Amino acid sequence: MANALEKYSKTKFKKDIVVDTEHYSPYIRKLGDEAKDIPFTIQLPWEQLNSWYQTKQSELIEYSYVQILNAFLCKRYPTKIQENCPRIEENLRKSCSRAAQKIVRTRGRKREDLFGKVTSFAVQQNELVTAQTVSVLQSNIERLERANAQVTSQNALLNIKQNETSALVNKMQITIDKAKVDIDKLKQENESLYSVIEKISPQRKFEDKGKCITEVGKRQQERKLKTLETRVEQALWFSESFGLKLDTVKLVDHLGKPYSLSFGEKGRKSYKDLPTEEQQKIQETLHIMDKFCISDASYHELSCCPGGDELPRSYLIKQCKEDLNKLVYIERTPGEANGAALNFQDELRVVIEGMIEADETLKDAHFKVKISGDGAKMTRLTNFIIISFSILNAEDTVMSSKGNHTVAVIKGHEDYALLKESCSKIFDDINKLASSGKIKIKDKDVPIEIFVGGDYKVTNSRDQWKILGTKWATSDYACIWCKIHKLLRWDMSKTMVYWETHDCRSLKDIKDCALKNQFSCQHQPLLEVKLENVVLDELHLMLRITDVLTKSLINEALEWDVKDNTHKAPKDRTSKHLSDLIKCIQECGVSFNVWEKRNADGKGSGVHDFTSLMGSGKKLLMKHLPDKLNGVIKPKNCDSVVKIWKDFYKIYRMMNECDPSPDRIEEFFELASAWGKLFVSLGGEVSGFGKQHVTPYMHCLVYHVPNFMLRHNGIRKFTGQGVEKNNDDVRKFHLTKSNKWDAPKDILLVSKRLQFTSQHEREPRPYMKRNGEYWSTEIKEARNKRRKLFDTPCPESQANNPASVLDINGLSVLEIKQKLKELGVKTRARKLEKLQEILKRALEDQ
């Protein structure tokens, strides 16, 4: 910081500071004799005062105004003002603030006139640094330097004595170690001689004259096995002469029941005392238990089953787990929320170091690190915020949970205040690495670049991307990369780079807008990552856009049913078109349904919801649904809707291409913009289409995704699949490997143990799909048959169920009301479907 003040003091201004010993202000002249204590006045131009004020707010925030004044004053005059002078500090602060406020409000000639104004203030004699003060300080410095030299010489003597003592101690320790080795060797020789004497002594008869082992009780069996163990050991005394050691003898009786005699070390063995091979076997078992979430109690029962004696003992598994847990340093996250975190820099260092050891070609590589944060629902009442990172250089693992490394788990919903408080240390580490652009690994600086990826809704202040401080995705300026208003998102006529060059955002721009609460910027960004490195997730882009298209199909079917049922009696009303659409979607190989939400009183709300499909289900929908829509949706706009679905599937496949060429990206932009124009043109004709339904995802698909593809050689590596799979693993660990007392810590411990034992993971055998026809069509037909078989009711239960004997669907409204009256059920319902449901429930309750 001292360099910053010295560098700033070299700044040139139109007017310099003037020290005047003759001209005083009228106020000072009135003081009379008191004015004699004022040696001079200082005249400060307003240009310098304005510059001091602006610079102190940013670069020189740790310095006082007196220090800044001295830096400029000492270059022209041999005088200096005392730094602990509150009067001058306050005068300077007010003068700088007043000058800055007036200058910022003016422009042109008036501004130049203000720059030329001068502020004068008097300096008193007792506020100057005198020669006596300098002399006292100089004498103190000389005294401290002499004391420092004396202490340094004493330290040098002590270091020499310490080195001599250490050498002597090491020499004595070597002698003691050699003596211990000799003693142990003699003990072993004596024990071997003693064992030989015992074994070559006259052997007694080994036969057992009593009953056989199957004819006696349990206690007698244990005694006989103990005797047998001793006699077997005596009989096979010569086995060691072959270089073999007796470990286990297995026997069976005439009924086939097994017995095992163990000759290993007596007593419980410790995990640390085991050979390396046995430790690795235990680690392999622990890896399987953690990977498939097998509890300690389950494994203990399994090891006690017949044949379980081949498995490592459960107490050894627990000791191995405890030893591995001790290698992990987990710290509590700041704030009141229950959370646990690992050191981000250490975890990143370990991952990169492992990649370099596995592939030496990465020794000089530039590593790209993607930071992800996502909220995951663990149970109905529990939500976790999961912070993770992945290395984009490893494109083969970035889409799996192995390539995403969890560094923090916090219990709570996504909230800006919670993230700012609980993740402050992690974000500080990330910002330091982002600014330095390197990390030290084995005394070598490895270049890195920080990226941020995830669901678009995470960028706003309600979900994950709230780390950038913008408002919700429904705000007026929801786009993170440009300042387009939501009412203008429908305009797809601009060029591909238009919004990259016009009204584009930057990190500094978001900070400035957040101070003024403009352009939907609500908070200061938590991560100092340039927006070029904030990349949209293609998986959630596809999910959210297909949700819009699916909802449009459902609303169209509902409106069509309402129109057809307008002039029909309640008993004749049907939901034919919605049922046809649901059946059409289910034929694509996905589980799908639509239902009406209920109000608090149990009545229908008129709002419908549908099954939220996963990524694989959405891909099946995009691939097969367009060819099945003919005859299911209104014929008037059928071709246009089918084209919307097919073109979007083509766009999605192009978006996932690796390293696309510039021509291919240009083709992608043309197709995406044409798709957007078609979506807008169907407004007013198809429900859910039109200008007002263009979402931020659609705008980004057309104008920002092509630039991401061009800048980063494709965006496939930024997919959120790995993050979602990592969330699934965290949910699995929370439900099966934690007692819920300290779930965030338990989750991080399981994740780190899997990382420590990853070398024991079994490599899956290669599998080739030889019959492509089976995987494309036959497997779906087989699953549909199983589903139909499960849907077939059991004949016995059908005979015992009164509702199945009575053909409720064939009854009219009057007949159903008569049946309900006979059953003693009173209702005011008039709709046929509602009456049928009440009658079924009444018959089942009988």
XYZ file of N, CA and C in Angstrom, residues 368 390-399 403:
36
model
N -8.976 -25.368 -16.347
C -10.214 -24.602 -16.277
C -11.096 -25.202 -15.195
N -15.574 -28.614 -10.655
C -15.132 -29.647 -11.591
C -14.037 -29.066 -12.476
N -13.204 -29.943 -13.019
C -12.115 -29.555 -13.914
C -12.567 -29.812 -15.344
N -12.714 -28.752 -16.114
C -13.244 -28.888 -17.472
C -12.256 -29.562 -18.405
N -10.976 -29.648 -18.021
C -10.002 -30.350 -18.870
C -10.340 -31.825 -18.984
N -10.938 -32.407 -17.936
C -11.332 -33.818 -17.948
C -12.761 -33.924 -18.467
N -12.943 -33.798 -19.766
C -14.284 -33.773 -20.335
C -14.990 -35.116 -20.225
N -14.237 -36.219 -20.012
C -14.856 -37.531 -19.918
C -15.525 -37.758 -18.571
N -15.135 -37.018 -17.523
C -15.729 -37.210 -16.191
C -16.558 -36.024 -15.727
N -16.552 -34.925 -16.462
C -17.247 -33.729 -15.984
C -18.765 -33.930 -15.975
N -19.270 -34.917 -16.749
C -20.705 -35.170 -16.779
C -21.123 -36.259 -15.800
N -16.560 -36.502 -11.438
C -15.857 -35.301 -11.851
C -16.306 -34.046 -11.143
